[in-house]
Amino acid sequence: MSVSAMSLSEAARNVRALAYAPYSGFQVGAALRTVAGHVHVGCNVENVAYPEGTCAEAGAIAAMVAAGETAIAEVYVIADSPTPVPPCGGCRQKLMEFAAPDTPVTLATMDGAEMRTTVGALLPGAFGSDHMERT
Ligand code: THU
């Protein structure tokens, strides 16, 4: 099955299994659908120099941009966490760059719990390009 034909949850669950997380042991998968309807996936990729690791959401965004797309329509993030995994602060800002505030985000556990929210709800008071304008 092509990634585009898969559900976002299936795509995120599948890519999570590929996450490289030997240091935290915490594998995360992210899948996003673009406004054009394509699905891009990412997983966390850790590094022995810990701050050099990257999040699953960042990977999915990079894949989207590398495919020539910049508009996110929907996001799904999954991890083996006790409650639906919240994106880190940096990933919230990264999602905001390419999504409207009302863009749906589903956070999930491996047990099947899901929490639906939006990019805007995840990052209230977001810094934007308008904050760099003086007039
Ligand atoms: N992680 C993500 O990939 N996405 C998040 O939004 C939360 C945290 C990863 C980063 C690191 O590899 C591991 O989870 C533990 O923080």
CSV table of N, CA and C and ligand atoms in Angstrom, one decimal:
chain,number,residue,atom,x,y,z
A,1,MET,N,0.9,-1.2,0.0
A,1,MET,CA,0.0,0.0,0.0
A,1,MET,C,0.9,1.2,0.0
A,2,SER,N,0.6,2.2,-0.9
A,2,SER,CA,1.4,3.4,-0.9
A,2,SER,C,1.1,4.2,0.4
A,3,VAL,N,2.0,5.1,0.8
A,3,VAL,CA,1.8,5.9,2.0
A,3,VAL,C,0.6,6.8,1.8
A,4,SER,N,0.3,7.3,0.6
A,4,SER,CA,-0.8,8.2,0.4
A,4,SER,C,-2.1,7.5,0.6
A,5,ALA,N,-2.2,6.2,0.4
A,5,ALA,CA,-3.4,5.4,0.5
A,5,ALA,C,-3.7,5.0,1.9
A,6,MET,N,-2.7,5.1,2.8
A,6,MET,CA,-2.8,4.7,4.2
A,6,MET,C,-3.5,5.7,5.0
A,7,SER,N,-4.2,5.3,6.1
A,7,SER,CA,-4.7,6.3,7.0
A,7,SER,C,-3.5,7.0,7.7
A,8,LEU,N,-3.7,8.2,8.2
A,8,LEU,CA,-2.7,8.9,8.9
A,8,LEU,C,-2.2,8.1,10.1
A,9,SER,N,-3.2,7.5,10.8
A,9,SER,CA,-2.8,6.8,12.0
A,9,SER,C,-1.9,5.6,11.7
A,10,GLU,N,-2.3,4.9,10.6
A,10,GLU,CA,-1.5,3.7,10.2
A,10,GLU,C,-0.1,4.2,9.7
A,11,ALA,N,0.0,5.3,9.0
A,11,ALA,CA,1.3,5.8,8.5
A,11,ALA,C,2.2,6.2,9.7
A,12,ALA,N,1.6,6.8,10.7
A,12,ALA,CA,2.3,7.3,11.9
A,12,ALA,C,2.8,6.1,12.7
A,13,ARG,N,1.9,5.1,12.9
A,13,ARG,CA,2.2,3.9,13.6
A,13,ARG,C,3.4,3.1,12.9
A,14,ASN,N,3.3,3.0,11.6
A,14,ASN,CA,4.3,2.3,10.9
A,14,ASN,C,5.7,3.0,11.0
A,15,VAL,N,5.7,4.3,10.8
A,15,VAL,CA,7.0,5.0,10.8
A,15,VAL,C,7.6,5.0,12.2
A,16,ARG,N,6.7,5.0,13.2
A,16,ARG,CA,7.2,5.0,14.6
A,16,ARG,C,8.2,3.8,14.8
A,17,ALA,N,7.8,2.7,14.2
A,17,ALA,CA,8.6,1.5,14.5
A,17,ALA,C,10.1,1.6,13.9
A,18,LEU,N,10.3,2.6,13.0
A,18,LEU,CA,11.6,2.9,12.4
A,18,LEU,C,12.4,3.9,13.2
A,19,ALA,N,11.8,4.5,14.2
A,19,ALA,CA,12.5,5.6,14.9
A,19,ALA,C,13.8,5.1,15.5
A,20,TYR,N,14.8,6.0,15.5
A,20,TYR,CA,16.1,5.7,16.0
A,20,TYR,C,16.2,6.4,17.4
A,21,ALA,N,15.9,5.7,18.4
A,21,ALA,CA,15.8,6.3,19.8
A,21,ALA,C,16.6,5.4,20.8
A,22,PRO,N,17.9,5.1,20.6
A,22,PRO,CA,18.6,4.3,21.5
A,22,PRO,C,18.9,4.9,22.9
A,23,TYR,N,18.8,6.2,22.9
A,23,TYR,CA,19.1,6.9,24.2
A,23,TYR,C,17.9,7.1,25.1
A,24,SER,N,16.8,7.6,24.5
A,24,SER,CA,15.6,7.7,25.4
A,24,SER,C,14.8,6.5,25.4
A,25,GLY,N,14.9,5.6,24.4
A,25,GLY,CA,14.0,4.5,24.3
A,25,GLY,C,12.6,4.8,23.9
A,26,PHE,N,12.4,6.1,23.6
A,26,PHE,CA,11.0,6.6,23.3
A,26,PHE,C,10.8,6.8,21.8
A,27,GLN,N,10.2,5.9,21.1
A,27,GLN,CA,10.0,6.1,19.7
A,27,GLN,C,8.7,6.8,19.4
A,28,VAL,N,8.8,7.8,18.5
A,28,VAL,CA,7.7,8.6,18.1
A,28,VAL,C,7.5,8.6,16.6
A,29,GLY,N,6.3,8.5,16.2
A,29,GLY,CA,6.0,8.6,14.8
A,29,GLY,C,5.0,9.7,14.5
A,30,ALA,N,5.2,10.4,13.4
A,30,ALA,CA,4.4,11.5,13.0
A,30,ALA,C,4.0,11.3,11.5
A,31,ALA,N,2.8,11.6,11.2
A,31,ALA,CA,2.3,11.6,9.8
A,31,ALA,C,1.5,12.9,9.6
A,32,LEU,N,1.7,13.5,8.4
A,32,LEU,CA,0.9,14.6,8.1
A,32,LEU,C,0.3,14.5,6.7
A,33,ARG,N,-0.9,15.0,6.5
A,33,ARG,CA,-1.5,15.1,5.2
A,33,ARG,C,-1.4,16.5,4.7
A,34,THR,N,-1.0,16.7,3.5
A,34,THR,CA,-0.9,18.1,3.0
A,34,THR,C,-2.3,18.5,2.4
A,35,VAL,N,-2.4,19.8,2.1
A,35,VAL,CA,-3.6,20.3,1.5
A,35,VAL,C,-3.8,19.6,0.1
A,36,ALA,N,-2.8,19.3,-0.5
A,36,ALA,CA,-2.8,18.6,-1.8
A,36,ALA,C,-3.2,17.1,-1.7
A,37,GLY,N,-3.2,16.6,-0.4
A,37,GLY,CA,-3.6,15.2,-0.2
A,37,GLY,C,-2.5,14.2,-0.1
A,38,HIS,N,-1.3,14.7,-0.1
A,38,HIS,CA,-0.2,13.7,0.1
A,38,HIS,C,0.2,13.5,1.5
A,39,VAL,N,0.6,12.3,1.9
A,39,VAL,CA,1.0,12.0,3.2
A,39,VAL,C,2.5,11.9,3.3
A,40,HIS,N,3.1,12.6,4.4
A,40,HIS,CA,4.5,12.5,4.6
A,40,HIS,C,4.7,12.1,6.1
A,41,VAL,N,5.8,11.3,6.3
A,41,VAL,CA,6.0,10.7,7.6
A,41,VAL,C,7.3,11.1,8.2
A,42,GLY,N,7.5,11.0,9.5
A,42,GLY,CA,8.8,11.2,10.1
A,42,GLY,C,8.8,10.5,11.4
A,43,CYS,N,10.0,10.2,11.9
A,43,CYS,CA,10.2,9.6,13.2
A,43,CYS,C,11.4,10.3,13.9
A,44,ASN,N,11.5,10.1,15.2
A,44,ASN,CA,12.6,10.8,15.9
A,44,ASN,C,13.9,10.1,15.6
A,45,VAL,N,14.9,10.9,15.5
A,45,VAL,CA,16.3,10.4,15.1
A,45,VAL,C,17.2,11.0,16.2
A,46,GLU,N,17.6,10.1,17.1
A,46,GLU,CA,18.5,10.6,18.2
A,46,GLU,C,20.0,10.6,17.8
A,47,ASN,N,20.8,11.2,18.6
A,47,ASN,CA,22.2,11.3,18.4
A,47,ASN,C,23.0,11.1,19.7
A,48,VAL,N,24.1,10.6,19.7
A,48,VAL,CA,24.9,10.4,20.9
A,48,VAL,C,25.2,11.8,21.5
A,49,ALA,N,25.3,12.8,20.7
A,49,ALA,CA,25.4,14.2,21.1
A,49,ALA,C,23.9,14.6,21.3
A,50,TYR,N,23.3,14.4,22.5
A,50,TYR,CA,21.9,14.5,22.7
A,50,TYR,C,21.1,15.6,22.0
A,51,PRO,N,21.6,16.9,22.1
A,51,PRO,CA,20.8,18.0,21.5
A,51,PRO,C,20.7,17.9,20.0
A,52,GLU,N,21.5,17.0,19.4
A,52,GLU,CA,21.4,16.9,17.9
A,52,GLU,C,20.3,16.0,17.4
A,53,GLY,N,19.6,15.4,18.3
A,53,GLY,CA,18.5,14.6,17.9
A,53,GLY,C,17.4,15.4,17.3
A,54,THR,N,16.6,14.8,16.5
A,54,THR,CA,15.4,15.5,15.9
A,54,THR,C,14.1,14.7,16.2
A,55,CYS,N,13.0,15.5,16.3
A,55,CYS,CA,11.7,15.0,16.6
A,55,CYS,C,11.0,14.4,15.4
A,56,ALA,N,10.1,13.5,15.6
A,56,ALA,CA,9.3,12.9,14.5
A,56,ALA,C,8.6,14.0,13.7
A,57,GLU,N,8.0,15.0,14.3
A,57,GLU,CA,7.3,16.0,13.6
A,57,GLU,C,8.2,16.8,12.7
A,58,ALA,N,9.4,17.0,13.2
A,58,ALA,CA,10.4,17.7,12.3
A,58,ALA,C,10.7,16.9,11.1
A,59,GLY,N,10.8,15.6,11.3
A,59,GLY,CA,11.1,14.7,10.1
A,59,GLY,C,10.0,14.7,9.1
A,60,ALA,N,8.8,14.7,9.6
A,60,ALA,CA,7.7,14.7,8.6
A,60,ALA,C,7.6,16.0,7.9
A,61,ILE,N,7.9,17.1,8.6
A,61,ILE,CA,7.9,18.4,8.0
A,61,ILE,C,9.0,18.5,6.9
A,62,ALA,N,10.1,18.0,7.3
A,62,ALA,CA,11.3,18.0,6.3
A,62,ALA,C,10.9,17.2,5.1
A,63,ALA,N,10.3,16.1,5.2
A,63,ALA,CA,9.9,15.2,4.1
A,63,ALA,C,8.9,16.0,3.2
A,64,MET,N,8.0,16.7,3.9
A,64,MET,CA,7.0,17.4,3.1
A,64,MET,C,7.6,18.5,2.3
A,65,VAL,N,8.5,19.3,2.9
A,65,VAL,CA,9.2,20.4,2.2
A,65,VAL,C,10.1,19.9,1.1
A,66,ALA,N,10.7,18.7,1.3
A,66,ALA,CA,11.6,18.2,0.3
A,66,ALA,C,10.8,17.6,-0.9
A,67,ALA,N,9.5,17.4,-0.6
A,67,ALA,CA,8.6,16.9,-1.7
A,67,ALA,C,8.0,18.1,-2.4
A,68,GLY,N,8.3,19.3,-2.0
A,68,GLY,CA,7.8,20.5,-2.7
A,68,GLY,C,6.5,21.0,-2.2
A,69,GLU,N,6.1,20.6,-0.9
A,69,GLU,CA,4.9,21.1,-0.4
A,69,GLU,C,5.1,21.8,0.9
A,70,THR,N,4.2,22.8,1.2
A,70,THR,CA,4.4,23.6,2.4
A,70,THR,C,3.0,23.9,3.1
A,71,ALA,N,2.0,23.2,2.8
A,71,ALA,CA,0.7,23.4,3.4
A,71,ALA,C,0.1,22.2,4.1
A,72,ILE,N,0.1,22.2,5.4
A,72,ILE,CA,-0.4,21.0,6.2
A,72,ILE,C,-1.9,21.1,6.4
A,73,ALA,N,-2.6,20.0,6.1
A,73,ALA,CA,-4.0,19.9,6.4
A,73,ALA,C,-4.4,19.1,7.6
A,74,GLU,N,-3.6,18.2,8.1
A,74,GLU,CA,-3.9,17.3,9.2
A,74,GLU,C,-2.6,16.7,9.7
A,75,VAL,N,-2.6,16.5,11.0
A,75,VAL,CA,-1.3,15.9,11.6
A,75,VAL,C,-1.8,14.7,12.6
A,76,TYR,N,-0.9,13.7,12.7
A,76,TYR,CA,-1.1,12.6,13.6
A,76,TYR,C,0.2,12.2,14.2
A,77,VAL,N,0.3,12.2,15.6
A,77,VAL,CA,1.5,11.9,16.3
A,77,VAL,C,1.2,10.7,17.3
A,78,ILE,N,2.1,9.7,17.3
A,78,ILE,CA,1.9,8.6,18.1
A,78,ILE,C,3.2,8.1,18.8
A,79,ALA,N,3.0,7.7,20.1
A,79,ALA,CA,4.1,7.2,20.9
A,79,ALA,C,3.6,6.2,21.9
A,80,ASP,N,4.5,5.4,22.5
A,80,ASP,CA,4.1,4.5,23.5
A,80,ASP,C,4.1,5.2,24.9
A,81,SER,N,3.2,6.2,25.0
A,81,SER,CA,3.1,7.0,26.2
A,81,SER,C,1.8,6.7,26.9
A,82,PRO,N,1.8,6.9,28.2
A,82,PRO,CA,0.6,6.6,29.0
A,82,PRO,C,-0.6,7.4,28.6
A,83,THR,N,-0.4,8.6,28.1
A,83,THR,CA,-1.5,9.5,27.6
A,83,THR,C,-1.0,10.0,26.3
A,84,PRO,N,-2.0,10.4,25.4
A,84,PRO,CA,-1.6,10.9,24.1
A,84,PRO,C,-0.4,11.8,24.1
A,85,VAL,N,0.6,11.5,23.3
A,85,VAL,CA,1.9,12.2,23.3
A,85,VAL,C,1.8,13.7,22.9
A,86,PRO,N,2.1,14.6,23.7
A,86,PRO,CA,2.1,16.0,23.3
A,86,PRO,C,3.3,16.4,22.5
A,87,PRO,N,3.2,17.1,21.4
A,87,PRO,CA,4.4,17.6,20.7
A,87,PRO,C,5.2,18.6,21.6
A,88,CYS,N,6.5,18.5,21.5
A,88,CYS,CA,7.3,19.5,22.3
A,88,CYS,C,7.1,20.9,21.8
A,89,GLY,N,7.6,21.8,22.5
A,89,GLY,CA,7.4,23.3,22.2
A,89,GLY,C,7.9,23.6,20.8
A,90,GLY,N,9.1,23.1,20.5
A,90,GLY,CA,9.7,23.5,19.3
A,90,GLY,C,8.9,22.9,18.1
A,91,CYS,N,8.4,21.7,18.3
A,91,CYS,CA,7.6,21.1,17.2
A,91,CYS,C,6.2,21.9,17.0
A,92,ARG,N,5.7,22.4,18.1
A,92,ARG,CA,4.5,23.2,17.9
A,92,ARG,C,4.7,24.4,17.1
A,93,GLN,N,5.9,25.1,17.3
A,93,GLN,CA,6.2,26.2,16.4
A,93,GLN,C,6.5,25.8,15.0
A,94,LYS,N,7.1,24.6,14.8
A,94,LYS,CA,7.4,24.1,13.5
A,94,LYS,C,6.1,23.8,12.7
A,95,LEU,N,5.1,23.2,13.4
A,95,LEU,CA,3.8,22.9,12.8
A,95,LEU,C,3.1,24.2,12.4
A,96,MET,N,3.2,25.2,13.3
A,96,MET,CA,2.5,26.5,13.1
A,96,MET,C,3.0,27.2,11.8
A,97,GLU,N,4.3,26.9,11.5
A,97,GLU,CA,4.9,27.5,10.3
A,97,GLU,C,4.1,27.1,9.0
A,98,PHE,N,3.6,25.9,9.0
A,98,PHE,CA,3.0,25.3,7.8
A,98,PHE,C,1.6,25.0,7.9
A,99,ALA,N,0.9,25.4,9.0
A,99,ALA,CA,-0.5,25.0,9.2
A,99,ALA,C,-1.3,26.2,9.7
A,100,ALA,N,-2.6,26.2,9.3
A,100,ALA,CA,-3.5,27.2,9.9
A,100,ALA,C,-3.8,26.8,11.3
A,101,PRO,N,-4.2,27.8,12.2
A,101,PRO,CA,-4.4,27.5,13.6
A,101,PRO,C,-5.5,26.5,13.8
A,102,ASP,N,-6.5,26.4,12.8
A,102,ASP,CA,-7.6,25.4,13.0
A,102,ASP,C,-7.2,24.0,12.4
A,103,THR,N,-6.0,23.8,12.0
A,103,THR,CA,-5.6,22.5,11.5
A,103,THR,C,-5.7,21.4,12.5
A,104,PRO,N,-6.4,20.3,12.3
A,104,PRO,CA,-6.5,19.3,13.3
A,104,PRO,C,-5.2,18.5,13.5
A,105,VAL,N,-5.0,18.2,14.8
A,105,VAL,CA,-3.9,17.4,15.2
A,105,VAL,C,-4.4,16.3,16.1
A,106,THR,N,-4.1,15.0,15.8
A,106,THR,CA,-4.5,13.9,16.7
A,106,THR,C,-3.2,13.4,17.4
A,107,LEU,N,-3.3,13.3,18.7
A,107,LEU,CA,-2.2,12.8,19.5
A,107,LEU,C,-2.6,11.5,20.0
A,108,ALA,N,-1.7,10.5,20.0
A,108,ALA,CA,-2.2,9.1,20.2
A,108,ALA,C,-1.2,8.3,21.1
A,109,THR,N,-1.7,7.3,21.7
A,109,THR,CA,-0.9,6.3,22.4
A,109,THR,C,-0.9,5.0,21.6
A,110,MET,N,0.0,4.1,21.9
A,110,MET,CA,0.0,2.8,21.2
A,110,MET,C,-1.2,1.9,21.6
A,111,ASP,N,-1.8,2.3,22.7
A,111,ASP,CA,-3.0,1.5,23.2
A,111,ASP,C,-4.2,1.9,22.5
A,112,GLY,N,-4.2,2.9,21.7
A,112,GLY,CA,-5.4,3.4,21.0
A,112,GLY,C,-6.1,4.6,21.5
A,113,ALA,N,-5.6,5.2,22.6
A,113,ALA,CA,-6.2,6.4,23.1
A,113,ALA,C,-5.8,7.6,22.1
A,114,GLU,N,-6.7,8.4,21.8
A,114,GLU,CA,-6.5,9.5,20.9
A,114,GLU,C,-7.0,10.8,21.6
A,115,MET,N,-6.3,11.9,21.3
A,115,MET,CA,-6.8,13.2,21.8
A,115,MET,C,-6.7,14.1,20.5
A,116,ARG,N,-7.9,14.7,20.2
A,116,ARG,CA,-7.9,15.6,19.1
A,116,ARG,C,-7.8,17.1,19.5
A,117,THR,N,-6.9,17.8,18.9
A,117,THR,CA,-6.7,19.2,19.2
A,117,THR,C,-6.4,19.9,17.8
A,118,THR,N,-5.9,21.1,17.9
A,118,THR,CA,-5.5,21.9,16.7
A,118,THR,C,-4.2,22.5,16.9
A,119,VAL,N,-3.6,22.9,15.8
A,119,VAL,CA,-2.3,23.6,15.9
A,119,VAL,C,-2.3,24.8,16.7
A,120,GLY,N,-3.4,25.6,16.5
A,120,GLY,CA,-3.6,26.8,17.3
A,120,GLY,C,-3.7,26.6,18.8
A,121,ALA,N,-4.5,25.6,19.2
A,121,ALA,CA,-4.7,25.3,20.6
A,121,ALA,C,-3.4,24.8,21.2
A,122,LEU,N,-2.5,24.2,20.4
A,122,LEU,CA,-1.3,23.7,21.0
A,122,LEU,C,-0.3,24.8,21.2
A,123,LEU,N,-0.5,26.0,20.5
A,123,LEU,CA,0.5,27.1,20.6
A,123,LEU,C,-0.2,28.4,20.7
A,124,PRO,N,-0.9,28.6,21.8
A,124,PRO,CA,-1.6,29.9,22.0
A,124,PRO,C,-0.6,31.1,22.1
A,125,GLY,N,-0.9,32.2,21.5
A,125,GLY,CA,0.0,33.4,21.6
A,125,GLY,C,1.2,33.1,20.7
A,126,ALA,N,1.1,32.4,19.7
A,126,ALA,CA,2.3,32.0,18.8
A,126,ALA,C,3.0,33.2,18.3
A,127,PHE,N,4.3,33.2,18.3
A,127,PHE,CA,5.1,34.2,17.6
A,127,PHE,C,4.9,34.0,16.1
A,128,GLY,N,4.7,35.1,15.4
A,128,GLY,CA,4.5,35.1,14.0
A,128,GLY,C,5.2,36.2,13.3
A,129,SER,N,5.2,36.2,12.0
A,129,SER,CA,5.9,37.2,11.2
A,129,SER,C,5.4,38.6,11.5
A,130,ASP,N,4.1,38.7,11.9
A,130,ASP,CA,3.5,40.0,12.2
A,130,ASP,C,4.1,40.7,13.4
A,131,HIS,N,4.8,39.9,14.3
A,131,HIS,CA,5.4,40.4,15.4
A,131,HIS,C,6.7,41.1,15.1
A,132,MET,N,7.2,41.0,13.8
A,132,MET,CA,8.4,41.6,13.4
A,132,MET,C,8.1,42.9,12.7
A,133,GLU,N,6.9,43.3,12.6
A,133,GLU,CA,6.5,44.5,11.9
A,133,GLU,C,6.2,45.6,12.9
A,134,ARG,N,6.8,46.8,12.6
A,134,ARG,CA,6.7,47.9,13.6
A,134,ARG,C,5.5,48.8,13.2
A,135,THR,N,5.0,48.7,12.0
A,135,THR,CA,3.9,49.6,11.6
A,135,THR,C,2.7,48.8,11.1
B,1,THU,N1,10.0,13.4,20.6
B,1,THU,C1,9.4,13.6,19.4
B,1,THU,O1,9.9,13.0,18.4
B,1,THU,N2,8.4,14.4,19.3
B,1,THU,C2,7.8,15.1,20.3
B,1,THU,O2,7.0,15.9,20.1
B,1,THU,C3,8.2,14.7,21.7
B,1,THU,C4,9.6,14.1,21.8
B,1,THU,C5,11.2,12.6,20.8
B,1,THU,C6,12.5,13.4,21.0
B,1,THU,C7,13.4,12.3,21.7
B,1,THU,O3,14.0,11.6,20.7
B,1,THU,C8,12.4,11.5,22.4
B,1,THU,O4,11.1,11.8,21.9
B,1,THU,C9,12.4,11.8,23.9
B,1,THU,O5,12.2,13.1,24.2
